[in-house]
């Protein structure tokens, strides 16, 4: 397929954690979409925790994403943040690049909103329930969300446990979501990528793979020639005096 | 680009009105996206008013869309309703086909929500302001909408007036939207398709062409292998006794 | 009682489906109110499905209501749409007649809001749950609604099953509503008309018969000399060019 | 017209203030509806301020309404509180009588919601703007309210000034309401009763007289045989030990 | 600690009911905070019911609070209404004094909002559930409230039953709140003062004592030199003509 | 005044930026409260931008706050984040310490909610308008907020410009807030600390100094013996494998 620019779009996909399995999993899930006019680069953070499970993790991983961006001089046509959350780096990259930047959570939520009446989110640990409810509110889509439902598994357990065990817990949480009025499910963790078809077969409702949804949304924005509005919320970072900033990051303030 | 099914997707794009110009305009706008793994069929209603300007129009045009669907035995992979509204036919086609069905208004709103903080909708006559506010609420995305702003033009005037006049009114309404906090604009009428780039140049914010957005959303849903959940809201139409139904439509009830 | 016009008000009550039982049931329920300064005409659609159970039904029945209106040259003082939903014909009749037009669902909801703190809606099949939740939101009264609760019965089963069976299912759904915080119930289907007193006796809370509520609301609007504002949302249908419109309907566009 | 009980309904209309003009005005407005199967008794408070303009007034007037009720042993079929507010006595009378009790503000708001898309409230002094916004929220109907607009007049000025001056200020406030999206107006003070038709002629939108609306709503509730749910919010006042209570009021606690 | 005025602040704490135990309990709970730059005066109503359990009680108790205020010529720096509700006297005292006036319910809710993500309210009888839900909405903090949960106990039973029985019911209601997503609890009755630490030990979440929270909020407002804005909602009561007003209260109208 | 623990409370106040003036200003404002049973330690970030003006700044400053915390082994009784925003470090410190942690924005908003009906926020640059609107939503207090109003000044200009110029712009923005229905103002930047009394004198409404409000809220939480609920949203950070984490920070993951 021809892109508007008649050349391949370059997307940088960022896994905010440092987990090798998840990075591979994200890459496979995205490659599976076979968008052959897109050149995908999938990067993981080189420092930080192996999974994103809370607020401290979000700050540390966002900081390292800024470093990662600072170090890559090359231009990308768009950025995908592969963490199912309202990850702080999404807003920062919009501010710093002015390019389309999509988080897999918002992408999945908007996509799910078109695949049925209400969607439910299946997440990992209980702690993600309030975190994702707040995220959904910030995405402005809470009226279409029937709730967030925990599998009780930590992010890391998604890889430590057998596929059967993981699938079983996702099915249990998914059934709770359907009982609460959801008609579509979002798998609320990049670590669940690739499992959606099996869940669909069991529950007979559309199940949104968040990485796929995020990529298709980013692809759509770019294909339409859209970018991030820098009028106000995402106005460029102001040049300012800084102290003891890591070298690379100084460029954000000049 | 290869679709999952390794063959071209077939989309039926429906212009609910009977206006020839608008149908052409929609077709051009969609063709411009050059999705070469998609086979687009663009159909207009064969009966009804030349434009959709209110509630009576919505019913008549929805009825004729049902007839149009009833007459086309061929299968499509997805449906795009090219009227910027919460057009009743969207829900009906979801119910009847179980396939992905997207309205250009919801598609544009969700897309706009990722291109900046708040979006504003520029529409035609004043009457569309409350109609679209209700639509945005039904899409569950009102928290991201800064408002709906009328150009004061009727749908038909979009083609009767010169491009300059139309553009001028869109710019005026767009400025009102920005003053109200919008950072992204949606052109809220299929009849405004193709004008977005000119508005972007003037206002320096992303402007979403609703037909393009609708098609990309439909494309994304299909490309991900998603469909419409038939669990509850869009459960299949029940077989029932009917009276004096037009022949073709009886199939919906058997 | 004397009406303001010192003559009987003429109301047209429309049953959007083609079911004979329900039309009779509606008529009996309304006659029971003995508003002797009102001349009631109860009409059912002459074409379409025997019950309204979804989105396709709503379009087909709304279309035939437009035809029904087009064919009746006589003037009415007000219109009552006897389907417990946000039936598209309500808005269209407001637009076409400028007269008071009430749907039995909105009438029942507002009435219930004055009979106690929160009301619950008891409906037929599960599919009506999301449909009525959206309706209640469009009526702007969701903050007073404790939820919508399904009996699991289809509309047609209301007449096929024995009164005892129907009553039993309504009681079960009603108890769920009370458990969810409802203090008043609305019987959410014209086909439940006349059952409210029996439910009241069992559950000891006010139970609103939607047809009665709709008629009293319409009566009140007319008695006060109110009409439908045609300022914006319900501005008259614009005269326009049409194609292949059924003869009678052309009058809507001249 | 025959009431269900085949005898006249007895309504007690209470003007919470002690102003003679307003009591007369309310009575005339209600008599004008000629509900000849209703026996209206209009009572004003015998103690307290001449108008209700704030929170202290609401408490004092509510207290005296309790006394008024305590002293009237006779039974009424319903009660109308003729103050355009969320007057505390409404809830108390629901609790004490279990009969239908309507406040003219809620009655007018729900009625207005059926006469057009959004309604606006025209009130007296600026102080009533936040008070009525909170009231509208408590009625659960804020989504249909385009705002509350002050005439800048105190309640007493409604009678001190000439009809022309009062009308002029109501028109100015009404125009602000229409500019804000209102399509129907509510005259937000019992002291404005009877002026609605003149405002209608000027502004060409339906204008709801709050006393009339309140009475029609009360009439409708009674005519349908509804009452106030005493399940929870309005459960009967608990018998309890009291100290130094005025004699008459003790009956509320035995 | 030195207050801004370099002298002790004088607070009037008002228990709207006439129960001796509760007044003592409130006093002990507040004294326990040892704010030694505050001079606390704790007053109970001298007339009215022994507990506040509904709408009639709220009016009678508010009326007597006005009398209490009218009789105390001395000035206070702030007022605390020790009833866990949206007690009408709060607004009236703001209007009459212009000083900081805090209700223990709003104080507890805002405090709880900073001690965790969502708070739940544990209250007495079922009737308080809708009453407090409406209160929380009026405080503008409903988005942080996971719900209101009844112990099934009347206010008076809090003193009639043994501490163990009361504690047991509070624990049961508290567990329901946690199950509903609350992470912090508010003890929703002045009669529960002093029990919070025991509940904390059992449930391992912060438990807010509403009297303590109310006093700290009042203390904070005064310590910062804040007062009640008299711009609009709490503008001073207008001087007006009154009839048969109790002597003391006339001062409110001159 | 004696604290419950009969010893001084130790609070760590953190200025997330590296500006010397603002740190001094915050310290003076807090010292002015003369809480003599509190030991205040005011720290500024040792690395990062001189002001917080956007999303990139929030991440960098939050990261350095984590380092600051990691390096301070001593225990504090509470933490105050002196940036008027929904600063990411607030949630992280709640997660890491379990102690009371208050941001000056939430503290000011809740305090303002008790000083009048609606509050308005006066902020620096236009970019903070959407940022603070989102913050107010996350605090769950948006229903009490009349809006956020920009002075058009950058944070740094607050110190570069003369007091008169700054005051003039704050007054202009404040007047816009009052016109929009605000009755209380919050000065929405730590850099505005100390100006509130001058604004109060001009506008005659309570003006909340955000640093003072934040400290009083933190003081109140601690004085009541409250802490941060670690049940779910702020559950302790999970011990996990990390890569290349800065030494000090590793303690967060063991």
Coordinates of C-alpha atoms in Angstrom, one line a residue, chain D residues 18-19 45-60 62-64 66 86 88-89 91-93 95-96 125-131 134 137-138 142 154 156 231-238 240-246 249 252-253, chain E residues 18-19 45-60 62-64 66 86 88-89 91-93 95-96 125-131 134 137-138 142 154 156 231-238 240-246 249 252-253:
Chain D
X18 CA -46.0 35.4 54.0
X19 CA -46.5 37.7 51.0
X45 CA -47.2 30.7 55.9
X46 CA -48.5 32.7 58.9
X47 CA -45.0 33.5 60.1
X48 CA -41.7 34.3 58.5
X49 CA -40.3 36.6 55.8
X50 CA -42.4 38.1 53.0
X51 CA -40.2 36.3 50.4
X52 CA -37.9 33.4 50.2
X53 CA -34.5 34.7 49.1
X54 CA -31.9 32.4 50.7
X55 CA -31.0 29.6 53.1
X56 CA -32.2 31.2 56.3
X57 CA -35.5 31.8 54.7
X58 CA -35.8 28.2 53.5
X59 CA -35.3 26.9 57.0
X60 CA -37.7 29.3 58.7
X62 CA -39.9 25.0 56.1
X63 CA -40.3 25.1 59.9
X64 CA -43.6 27.0 59.6
X66 CA -44.4 21.8 59.3
X86 CA -35.5 22.6 46.1
X88 CA -36.6 21.5 52.3
X89 CA -40.3 21.1 53.0
X91 CA -38.8 16.2 51.3
X92 CA -40.3 16.6 54.8
X93 CA -43.9 16.4 53.5
X95 CA -41.7 11.8 54.6
X96 CA -44.7 12.9 56.8
X125 CA -31.6 37.8 42.1
X126 CA -28.1 36.6 41.3
X127 CA -28.1 34.5 44.5
X128 CA -30.7 32.2 43.1
X129 CA -28.4 31.2 40.2
X130 CA -26.2 28.8 42.3
X131 CA -29.1 27.8 44.5
X134 CA -27.9 22.9 42.8
X137 CA -28.8 18.8 40.0
X138 CA -30.8 17.4 42.9
X142 CA -29.2 19.1 34.9
X154 CA -35.4 40.7 44.2
X156 CA -40.3 41.6 46.3
X231 CA -39.2 2.6 51.0
X232 CA -36.1 4.5 51.9
X233 CA -35.4 8.1 51.1
X234 CA -38.9 9.1 52.3
X235 CA -39.4 6.4 54.9
X236 CA -41.7 7.6 57.7
X237 CA -40.2 9.8 60.4
X238 CA -39.1 7.6 63.3
X240 CA -38.5 9.3 69.1
X241 CA -38.0 11.1 72.3
X242 CA -38.0 14.9 71.9
X243 CA -37.4 18.0 74.0
X244 CA -39.3 21.3 74.1
X245 CA -41.0 20.6 70.8
X246 CA -43.9 22.8 70.0
X249 CA -45.3 19.0 66.2
X252 CA -44.6 13.8 64.2
X253 CA -42.6 11.8 66.7
Chain E
X18 CA -30.8 17.1 71.7
X19 CA -29.0 13.9 72.8
X45 CA -30.0 22.1 70.5
X46 CA -32.3 22.8 73.4
X47 CA -35.4 21.7 71.5
X48 CA -36.1 19.0 69.0
X49 CA -35.6 15.3 68.5
X50 CA -32.9 13.3 70.3
X51 CA -31.4 12.3 66.9
X52 CA -31.4 13.5 63.3
X53 CA -32.8 10.7 61.2
X54 CA -34.6 12.4 58.3
X55 CA -35.9 15.5 56.5
X56 CA -38.3 16.6 59.2
X57 CA -35.6 16.4 61.8
X58 CA -33.3 18.5 59.6
X59 CA -35.8 21.3 59.4
X60 CA -36.6 21.3 63.0
X62 CA -31.9 23.8 61.6
X63 CA -34.6 26.1 62.9
X64 CA -33.4 25.7 66.5
X66 CA -31.0 29.6 64.0
X86 CA -25.7 18.2 54.2
X88 CA -29.4 23.0 56.0
X89 CA -28.0 25.0 58.9
X91 CA -25.6 27.1 54.4
X92 CA -27.7 29.4 56.6
X93 CA -24.8 30.0 59.0
X95 CA -25.1 33.3 55.0
X96 CA -25.7 34.8 58.4
X125 CA -30.0 3.4 58.9
X126 CA -30.7 2.6 55.3
X127 CA -32.5 5.9 54.9
X128 CA -29.2 7.7 55.3
X129 CA -27.9 6.0 52.2
X130 CA -29.8 8.1 49.6
X131 CA -29.6 11.1 51.9
X134 CA -27.2 13.4 47.6
X137 CA -23.1 15.1 45.3
X138 CA -23.7 18.5 46.7
X142 CA -19.0 12.1 44.4
X154 CA -30.6 3.8 64.1
X156 CA -30.1 6.1 69.0
X231 CA -20.3 37.0 46.7
X232 CA -23.4 35.1 45.6
X233 CA -24.4 31.7 47.1
X234 CA -23.9 32.9 50.6
X235 CA -24.7 36.6 50.1
X236 CA -26.0 38.1 53.4
X237 CA -29.7 37.6 54.1
X238 CA -31.7 40.5 52.7
X240 CA -37.1 42.3 54.7
X241 CA -40.6 42.6 56.2
X242 CA -41.5 39.6 58.4
X243 CA -44.6 38.4 60.2
X244 CA -44.9 36.7 63.6
X245 CA -41.2 35.9 63.7
X246 CA -39.8 34.9 67.0
X249 CA -34.8 36.0 64.9
X252 CA -31.7 38.4 60.8
X253 CA -34.0 40.6 58.8

